[in-house]
Coordinates of C-alpha atoms in Angstrom, one line a residue:
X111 CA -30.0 -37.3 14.5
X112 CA -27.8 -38.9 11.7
X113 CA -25.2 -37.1 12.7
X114 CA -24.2 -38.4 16.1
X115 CA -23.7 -42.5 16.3
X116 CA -22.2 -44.5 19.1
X117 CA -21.1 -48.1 18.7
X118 CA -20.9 -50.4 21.9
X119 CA -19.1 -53.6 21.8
X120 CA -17.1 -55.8 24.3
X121 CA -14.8 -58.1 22.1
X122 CA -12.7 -61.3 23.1
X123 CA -8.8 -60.5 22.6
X124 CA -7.3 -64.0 24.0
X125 CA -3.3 -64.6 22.9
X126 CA -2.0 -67.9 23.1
X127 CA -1.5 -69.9 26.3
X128 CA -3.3 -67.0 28.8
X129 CA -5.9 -67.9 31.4
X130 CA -8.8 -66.7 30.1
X131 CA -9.9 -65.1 33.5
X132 CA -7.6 -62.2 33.6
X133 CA -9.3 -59.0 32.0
X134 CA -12.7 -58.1 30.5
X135 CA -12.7 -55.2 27.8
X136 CA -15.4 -52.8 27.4
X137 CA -14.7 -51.0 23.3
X138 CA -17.2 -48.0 23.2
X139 CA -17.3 -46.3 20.1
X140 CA -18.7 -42.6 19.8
X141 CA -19.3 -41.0 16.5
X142 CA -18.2 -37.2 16.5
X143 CA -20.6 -34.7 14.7
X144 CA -20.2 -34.3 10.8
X145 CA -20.1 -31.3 9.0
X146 CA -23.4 -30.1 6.7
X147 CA -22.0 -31.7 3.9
X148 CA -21.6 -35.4 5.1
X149 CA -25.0 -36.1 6.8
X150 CA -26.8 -37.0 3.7
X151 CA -24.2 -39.9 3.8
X152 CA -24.8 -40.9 7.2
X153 CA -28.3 -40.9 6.8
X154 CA -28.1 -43.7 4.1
X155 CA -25.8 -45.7 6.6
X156 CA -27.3 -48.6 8.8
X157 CA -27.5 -48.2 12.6
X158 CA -24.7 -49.3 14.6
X159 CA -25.2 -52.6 16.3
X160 CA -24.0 -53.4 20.1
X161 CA -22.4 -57.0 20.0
X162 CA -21.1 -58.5 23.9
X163 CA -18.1 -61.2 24.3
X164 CA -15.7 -61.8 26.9
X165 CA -12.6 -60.2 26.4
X166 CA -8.9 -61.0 28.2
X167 CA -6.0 -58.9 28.8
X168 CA -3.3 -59.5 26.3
X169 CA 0.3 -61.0 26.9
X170 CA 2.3 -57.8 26.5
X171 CA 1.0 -56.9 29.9
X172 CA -0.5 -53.7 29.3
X173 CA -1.7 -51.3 32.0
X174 CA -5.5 -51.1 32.9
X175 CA -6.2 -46.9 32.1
X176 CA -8.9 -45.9 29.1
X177 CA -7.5 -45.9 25.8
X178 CA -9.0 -43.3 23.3
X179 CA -8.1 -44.5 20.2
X180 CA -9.2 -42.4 16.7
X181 CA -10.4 -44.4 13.5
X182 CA -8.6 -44.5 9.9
X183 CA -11.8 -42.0 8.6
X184 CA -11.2 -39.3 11.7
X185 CA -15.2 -39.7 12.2
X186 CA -15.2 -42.2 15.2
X187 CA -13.6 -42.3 18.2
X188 CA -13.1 -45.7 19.8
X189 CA -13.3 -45.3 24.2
X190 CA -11.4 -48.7 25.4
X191 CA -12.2 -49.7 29.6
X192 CA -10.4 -52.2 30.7
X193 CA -11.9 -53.8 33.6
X194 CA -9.9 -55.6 36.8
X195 CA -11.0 -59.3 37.4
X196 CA -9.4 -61.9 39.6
X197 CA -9.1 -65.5 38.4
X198 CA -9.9 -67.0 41.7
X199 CA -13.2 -65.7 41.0
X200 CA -14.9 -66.5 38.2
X201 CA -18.7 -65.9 39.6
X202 CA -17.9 -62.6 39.6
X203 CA -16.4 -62.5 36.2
X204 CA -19.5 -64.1 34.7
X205 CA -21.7 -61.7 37.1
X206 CA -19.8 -58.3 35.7
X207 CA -20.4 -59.6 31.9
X208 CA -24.0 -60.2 32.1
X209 CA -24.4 -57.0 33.7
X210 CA -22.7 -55.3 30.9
X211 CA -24.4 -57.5 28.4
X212 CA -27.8 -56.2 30.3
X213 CA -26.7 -53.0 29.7
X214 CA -25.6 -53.3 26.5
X215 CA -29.1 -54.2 25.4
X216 CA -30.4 -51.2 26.8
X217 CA -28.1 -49.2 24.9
X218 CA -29.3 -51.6 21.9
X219 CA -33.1 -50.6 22.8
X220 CA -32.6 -47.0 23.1
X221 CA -30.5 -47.2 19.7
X222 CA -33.7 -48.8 17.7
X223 CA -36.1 -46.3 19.3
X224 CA -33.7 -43.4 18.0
X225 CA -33.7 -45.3 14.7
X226 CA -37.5 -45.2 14.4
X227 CA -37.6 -41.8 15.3
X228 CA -35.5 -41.1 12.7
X229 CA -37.5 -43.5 10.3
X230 CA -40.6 -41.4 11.0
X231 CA -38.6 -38.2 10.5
X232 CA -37.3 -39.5 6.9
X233 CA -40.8 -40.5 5.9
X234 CA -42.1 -37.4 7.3
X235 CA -39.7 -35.4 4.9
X236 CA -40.3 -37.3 2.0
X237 CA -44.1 -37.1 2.3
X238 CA -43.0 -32.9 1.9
X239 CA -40.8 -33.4 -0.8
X240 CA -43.6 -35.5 -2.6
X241 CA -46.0 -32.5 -2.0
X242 CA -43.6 -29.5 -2.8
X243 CA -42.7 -31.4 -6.0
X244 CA -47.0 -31.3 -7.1
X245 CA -47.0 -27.9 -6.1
X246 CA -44.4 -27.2 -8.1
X247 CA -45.4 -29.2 -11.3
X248 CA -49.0 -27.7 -10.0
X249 CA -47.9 -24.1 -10.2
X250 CA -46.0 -24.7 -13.9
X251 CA -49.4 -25.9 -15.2
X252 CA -51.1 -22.8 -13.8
X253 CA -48.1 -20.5 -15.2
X254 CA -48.9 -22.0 -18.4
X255 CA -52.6 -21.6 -18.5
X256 CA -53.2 -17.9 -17.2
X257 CA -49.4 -16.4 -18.3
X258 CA -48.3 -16.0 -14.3
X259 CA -45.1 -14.4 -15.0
X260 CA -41.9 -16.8 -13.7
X261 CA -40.1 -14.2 -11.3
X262 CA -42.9 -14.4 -9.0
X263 CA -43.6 -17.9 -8.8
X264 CA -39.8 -18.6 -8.5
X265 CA -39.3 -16.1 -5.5
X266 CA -42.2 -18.1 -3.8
X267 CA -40.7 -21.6 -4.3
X268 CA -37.8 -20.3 -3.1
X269 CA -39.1 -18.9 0.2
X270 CA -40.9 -22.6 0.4
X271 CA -37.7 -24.8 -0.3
X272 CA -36.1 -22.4 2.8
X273 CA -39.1 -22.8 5.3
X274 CA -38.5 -26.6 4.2
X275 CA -34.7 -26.6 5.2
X276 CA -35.3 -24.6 8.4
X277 CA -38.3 -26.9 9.4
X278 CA -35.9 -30.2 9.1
X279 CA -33.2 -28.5 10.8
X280 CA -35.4 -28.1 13.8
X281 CA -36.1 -31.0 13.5
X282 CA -32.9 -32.5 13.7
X283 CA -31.6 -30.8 16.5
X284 CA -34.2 -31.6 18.5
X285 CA -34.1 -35.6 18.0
X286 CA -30.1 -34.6 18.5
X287 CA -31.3 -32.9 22.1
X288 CA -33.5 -35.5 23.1
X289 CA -30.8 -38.1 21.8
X290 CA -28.2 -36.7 24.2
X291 CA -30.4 -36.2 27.1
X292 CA -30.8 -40.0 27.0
X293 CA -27.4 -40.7 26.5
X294 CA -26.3 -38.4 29.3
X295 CA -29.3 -39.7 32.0
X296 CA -27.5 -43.5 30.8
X297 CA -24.4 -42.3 31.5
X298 CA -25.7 -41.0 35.1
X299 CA -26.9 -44.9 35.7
X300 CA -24.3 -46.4 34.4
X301 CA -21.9 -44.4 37.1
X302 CA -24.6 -45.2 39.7
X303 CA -24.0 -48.7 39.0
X304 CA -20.2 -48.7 39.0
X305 CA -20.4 -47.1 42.7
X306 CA -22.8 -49.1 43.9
X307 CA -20.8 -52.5 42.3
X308 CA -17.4 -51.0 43.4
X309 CA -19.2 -50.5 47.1
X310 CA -20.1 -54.1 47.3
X311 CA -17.1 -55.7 46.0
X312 CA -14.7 -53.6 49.1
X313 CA -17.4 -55.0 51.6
X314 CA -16.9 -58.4 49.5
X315 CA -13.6 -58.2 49.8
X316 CA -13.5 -57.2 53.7
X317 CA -16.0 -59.9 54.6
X318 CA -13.7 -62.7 52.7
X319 CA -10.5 -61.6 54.3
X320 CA -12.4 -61.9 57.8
X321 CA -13.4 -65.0 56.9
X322 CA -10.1 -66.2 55.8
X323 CA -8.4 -64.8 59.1
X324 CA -11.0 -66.8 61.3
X325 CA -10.7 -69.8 59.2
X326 CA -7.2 -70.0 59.5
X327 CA -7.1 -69.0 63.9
X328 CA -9.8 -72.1 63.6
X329 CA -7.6 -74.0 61.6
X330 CA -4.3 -73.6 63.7
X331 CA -7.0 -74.1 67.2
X332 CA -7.8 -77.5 65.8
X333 CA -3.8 -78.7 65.3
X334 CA -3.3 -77.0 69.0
X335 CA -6.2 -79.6 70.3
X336 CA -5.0 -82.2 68.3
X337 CA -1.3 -81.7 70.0
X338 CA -2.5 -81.2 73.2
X339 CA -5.4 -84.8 72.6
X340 CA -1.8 -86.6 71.6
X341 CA -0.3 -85.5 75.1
X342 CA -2.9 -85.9 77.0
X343 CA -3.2 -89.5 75.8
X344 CA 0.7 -89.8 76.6
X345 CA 0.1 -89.1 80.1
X346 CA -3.0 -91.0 80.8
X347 CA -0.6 -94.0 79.3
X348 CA 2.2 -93.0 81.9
X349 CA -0.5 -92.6 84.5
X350 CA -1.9 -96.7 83.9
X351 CA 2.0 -97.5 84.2
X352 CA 2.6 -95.9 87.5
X353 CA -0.5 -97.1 88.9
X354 CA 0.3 -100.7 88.1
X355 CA 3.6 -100.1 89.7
X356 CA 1.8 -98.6 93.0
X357 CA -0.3 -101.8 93.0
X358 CA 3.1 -104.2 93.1
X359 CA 4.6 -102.0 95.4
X360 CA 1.7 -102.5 97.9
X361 CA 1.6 -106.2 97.5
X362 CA 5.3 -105.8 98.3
X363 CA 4.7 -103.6 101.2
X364 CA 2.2 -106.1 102.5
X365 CA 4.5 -109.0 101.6
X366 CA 7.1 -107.0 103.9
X367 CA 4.8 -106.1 106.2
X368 CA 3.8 -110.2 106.8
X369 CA 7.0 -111.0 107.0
X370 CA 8.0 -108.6 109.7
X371 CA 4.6 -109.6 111.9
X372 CA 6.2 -113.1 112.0
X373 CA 9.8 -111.8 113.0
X374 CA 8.4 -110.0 115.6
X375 CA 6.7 -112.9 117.1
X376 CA 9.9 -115.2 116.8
X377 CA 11.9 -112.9 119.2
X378 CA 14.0 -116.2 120.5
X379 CA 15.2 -116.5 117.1
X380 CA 19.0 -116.6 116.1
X381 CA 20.8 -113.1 115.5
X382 CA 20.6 -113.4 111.8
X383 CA 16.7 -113.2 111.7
X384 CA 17.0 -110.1 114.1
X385 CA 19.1 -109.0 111.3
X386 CA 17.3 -110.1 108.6
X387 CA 14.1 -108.1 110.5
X388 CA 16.1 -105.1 110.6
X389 CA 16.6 -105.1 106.5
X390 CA 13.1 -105.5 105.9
X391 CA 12.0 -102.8 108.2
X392 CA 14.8 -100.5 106.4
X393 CA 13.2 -101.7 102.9
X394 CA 9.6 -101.3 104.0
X395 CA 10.6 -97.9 104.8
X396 CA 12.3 -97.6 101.4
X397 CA 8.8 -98.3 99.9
X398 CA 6.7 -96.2 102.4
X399 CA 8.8 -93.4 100.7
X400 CA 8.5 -94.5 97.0
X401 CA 4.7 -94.8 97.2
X402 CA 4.7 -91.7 99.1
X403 CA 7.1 -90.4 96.4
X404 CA 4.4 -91.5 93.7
X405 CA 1.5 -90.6 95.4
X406 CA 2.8 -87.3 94.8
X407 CA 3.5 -88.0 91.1
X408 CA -0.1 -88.9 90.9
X409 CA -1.2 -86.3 92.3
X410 CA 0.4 -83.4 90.3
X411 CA -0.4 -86.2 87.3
X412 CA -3.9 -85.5 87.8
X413 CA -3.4 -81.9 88.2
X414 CA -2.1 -81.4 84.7
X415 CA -4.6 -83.9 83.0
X416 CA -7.7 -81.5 84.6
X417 CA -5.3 -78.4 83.0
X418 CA -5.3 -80.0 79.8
X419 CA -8.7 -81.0 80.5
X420 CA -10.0 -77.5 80.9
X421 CA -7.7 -75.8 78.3
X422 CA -9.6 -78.4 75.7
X423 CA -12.9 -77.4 76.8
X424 CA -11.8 -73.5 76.6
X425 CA -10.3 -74.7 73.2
X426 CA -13.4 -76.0 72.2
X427 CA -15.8 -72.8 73.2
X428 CA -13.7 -70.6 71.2
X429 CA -14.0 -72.9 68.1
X430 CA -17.6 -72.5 68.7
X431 CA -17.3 -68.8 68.9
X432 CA -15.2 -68.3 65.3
X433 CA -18.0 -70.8 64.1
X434 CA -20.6 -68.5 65.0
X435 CA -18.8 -65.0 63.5
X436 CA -18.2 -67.3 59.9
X437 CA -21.6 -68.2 59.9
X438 CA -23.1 -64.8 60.7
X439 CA -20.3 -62.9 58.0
X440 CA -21.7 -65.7 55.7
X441 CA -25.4 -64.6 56.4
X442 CA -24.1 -60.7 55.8
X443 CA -22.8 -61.7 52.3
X444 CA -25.7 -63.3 51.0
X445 CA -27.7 -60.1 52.6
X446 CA -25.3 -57.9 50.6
X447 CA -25.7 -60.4 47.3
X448 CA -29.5 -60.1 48.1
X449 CA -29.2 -56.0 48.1
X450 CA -27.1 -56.4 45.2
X451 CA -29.4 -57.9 43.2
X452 CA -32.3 -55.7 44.6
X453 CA -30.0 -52.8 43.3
X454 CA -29.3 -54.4 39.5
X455 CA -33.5 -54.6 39.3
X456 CA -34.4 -51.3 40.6
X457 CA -31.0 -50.3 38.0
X458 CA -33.4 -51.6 34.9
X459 CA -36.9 -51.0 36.5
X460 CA -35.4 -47.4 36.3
X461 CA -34.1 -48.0 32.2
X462 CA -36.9 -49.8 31.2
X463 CA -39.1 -47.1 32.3
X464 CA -37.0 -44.2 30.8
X465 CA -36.9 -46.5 27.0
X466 CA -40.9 -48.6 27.6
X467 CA -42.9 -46.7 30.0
X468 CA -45.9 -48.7 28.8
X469 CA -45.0 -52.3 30.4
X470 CA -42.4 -51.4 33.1
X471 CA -45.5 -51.9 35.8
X472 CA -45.8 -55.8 35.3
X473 CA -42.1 -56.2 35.1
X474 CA -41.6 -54.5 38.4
X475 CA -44.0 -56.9 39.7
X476 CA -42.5 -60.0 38.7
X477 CA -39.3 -58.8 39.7
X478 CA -39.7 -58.0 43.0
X479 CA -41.6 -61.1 43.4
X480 CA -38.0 -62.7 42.5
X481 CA -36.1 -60.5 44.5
X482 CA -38.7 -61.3 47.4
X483 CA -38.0 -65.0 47.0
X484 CA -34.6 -64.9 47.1
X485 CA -34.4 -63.9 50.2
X486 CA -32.3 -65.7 52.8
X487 CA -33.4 -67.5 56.0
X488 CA -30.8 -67.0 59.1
X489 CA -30.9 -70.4 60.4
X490 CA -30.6 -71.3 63.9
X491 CA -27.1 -71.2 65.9
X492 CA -25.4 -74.4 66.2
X493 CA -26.3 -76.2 69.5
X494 CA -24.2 -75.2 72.4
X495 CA -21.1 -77.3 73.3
X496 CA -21.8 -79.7 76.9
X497 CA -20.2 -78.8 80.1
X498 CA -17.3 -80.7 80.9
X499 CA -16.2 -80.7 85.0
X500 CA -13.8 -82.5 86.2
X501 CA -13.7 -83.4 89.9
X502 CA -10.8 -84.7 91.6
X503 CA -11.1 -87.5 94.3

C-alpha cells in the first residue's frame, strides 16, 4: 500500500501583468512502484496531501497539451492538464474550479481511508512482531530449561519469520488491488464528468451564439423602425403643409369663383371686364388643375403612410417573435444548468457512496430536495401586440 502514492494539486502560476482569467492548471502527481528495498522508507513517510488554487496560463504562451514531467528523485511523476477558459466568462471559471476542488476532496477522502487501512495494517504487524519476539524469548527459556537442542528450534523460527513475510505480502497486494480498483472506478467518473461538462458547454455555446444572432437581427429591426418612425414623421409634416395649401387654394377658388358670378351678371360692362372675366376663368382653371394635381399627391401621400404603417406593425410582430425564441433559449439554458447540476449531485451521490456507504442515504435526500427547488418556472409569454388597421377615407 506504501508503495503506490498520488499527489493532487492545482497551483496558482500568475506572471506579471496577465488577466488572471486565462488558464486553470490541474498538477497530478502519481508515485511509481518502489523496489523491495525502498518501501520500509515509504512507509515512514506522511501521506500526500491534495491542496486546490486557481492557476493562470503563463506569459510565454505555451500550448494547452498534458505535460508529463519526472521529479529530481525518478520516484514521482508529475501529470500537468491545462484546462481552456474564456475570460468573458468567469461563472464558468469559478464553476470548473469548485468542481475540481469537490473532486479533489474526494480524492482527499479516499487518500485518508487508504491511510487508515494502512494504519490498521501497521498495527496489525507490529502486534505479530510483539508476539513472535515472546515466542522467541519464550522458546530460549524453554531451550534452557529442558536442553532442546538449537538446530531445531532455529529451523522453526525460521519457517515462522517466512509465513510472517508471506502473510504481509498478501497483505500488501491486496490493499494495493483494492487501492487501484478505486483509483481506476475515480478515473471512470472523473471521464464521465468531463463528457458530460464538455456536452453542456457545446450546447452552452450553441444556445449563446443563437442568442447573439437574434439579439443582434432585433437590434438592427429596432434602428430600421426607428428610420422608417423618422420618415414617417417627415411625411405626415409634408402632408399638414400641402393640406394648408389645398385649403388657401379653395378660398382662392371660391374668391375666383365670386368674382366670376359677378362678371357674369355685369354682361353690359366695358370690354376690359369681359377681359378681365376671361383671366379669371383661365386662372380658376389653373387651380381646378393644381388641386386636382394635389389631390392626387394626397392621395398616393396616404398610400405610402398606410405602407409604412403596415411595414411597422409587421416590424413590430417579428420583434415579438425573436422576443419569444430569446426567451424560450433562455428557459432551455437554465433547464440545461438545472440538468447540470442534477448531474454534479448524482456525480458525488455516486463517490460518496463508493468512499461512505453508511450516510450517502440522507445526503441524497437533501440534495435532491435542493436540486428539486431549483427548478425553474417558464413564465407566461409576453402579451400579444394590438391590431393596428388603417382605413382610408
Amino acid at each position: 500500500m506504501s508503495a503506490a502514492r498520488s499527489v493532487c494539486t492545482l497551483a496558482e502560476v500568475r506572471p506579471d501583468g496577465e488577466n488572471p482569467d486565462s488558464v486553470k492548471v490541474l498538477r497530478l502527481t502519481l508515485q511509481n512502484d518502489l523496489p523491495g528495498k525502498q518501501r520500509d522508507q515509504v512507509k515512514q513517510k506522511p501521506v500526500g496531501r491534495a491542496f486546490a488554487m486557481v492557476a493562470n496560463r503563463s506569459s510565454n504562451g505555451h500550448s494547452l497539451a498534458s505535460e508529463c514531467i519526472k521529479s529530481s528523485d525518478g520516484h514521482e511523476e508529475i501529470i500537468k492538464v491545462y484546462l481552456k477558459a474564456r475570460a468573458e466568462d468567469k461563472v464558468k471559471h469559478e464553476q470548473n474550479v469548485c468542481q475540481l476542488k469537490s473532486e479533489v476532496r474526494y480524492i482527499q477522502e479516499a487518500r485518508s481511508s487508504l491511510k487508515k487501512l494502512r494504519e490498521d495494517i501497521s498495527s496489525k504487524l507490529e502486534s505479530r512482531q510483539g508476539a513472535k519476539t515472546n515466542l522467541q524469548c519464550a522458546k530460549v527459556m524453554f531451550e534452557k530449561q529442558n536442553g532442546i537442542c538449537k538446530p531445531s528450534g532455529y529451523c522453526h523460527r525460521n519457517s515462522l519469520e517466512d509465513q510472517e513475510d508471506d502473510y504481509s505480502g498478501e497483505d500488501i497486494e491486496k490493499i494495493r488491488e483494492t487501492a487501484k480498483r478505486f483509483f481506476t472506478k475515480l478515473q471512470e467518473a472523473e471521464k464521465r464528468h468531463q463528457s458530460d461538462k464538455t456536452a453542456f458547454e457545446m450546447t452552452t455555446s450553441q444556445y449563446q451564439k443563437e442568442i447573439e444572432q437574434t439579439s443582434a437581427a432585433l437590434k438592427k429591426a429596432e434602428e430600421g423602425m426607428a428610420e422608417k418612425e423618422v420618415k414617417l414623421e417627415e411625411v405626415q409634416r409634408l402632408m399638414s403643409g400641402m393640406e394648408k395649401e389645398h385649403q388657401s387654394l379653395l378660398l382662392k377658388m371660391k374668391e375666383g369663383e365670386a368674382e366670376l358670378e359677378k362678371l357674369r351678371n355685369l354682361q353690359n360692362d366695358k370690354l376690359a371686364e369681359q377681359d378681365r372675366s376671361a383671366k379669371l376663368e383661365k386662372e380658376v382653371a389653373t387651380l381646378r388643375e393644381k388641386i386636382h394635381h394635389l389631390d392626387d399627391m394626397l392621395k398616393s401621400q396616404q398610400r405610402k403612410v398606410r405602407q409604412m404603417i403596415e411595414q411597422l406593425q409587421n416590424s413590430k410582430t417579428v420583434i415579438h417573435a425573436k422576443d419569444v425564441i430569446i426567451q424560450e433559449l433562455k428557459e432551455r439554458v437554465a433547464y440545461l444548468e438545472a440538468e447540470n447540476l442534477e448531474m454534479h449531485d448524482r456525480i458525488e451521490h455516486l463517490i460518496e457512496k463508493q468512499t461512505n456507504p453508511g450516510s450517502y442515504s440522507t445526503r441524497a435526500r437533501s440534495k435532491s430536495e435542493s436540486a428539486s427547488s431549483k427548478r425553474l418556472v417558464k413564465p407566461l409569454g409576453p402579451k400579444p401586440l394590438p391590431l393596428i388597421r388603417v382605413l382610408e377615407t
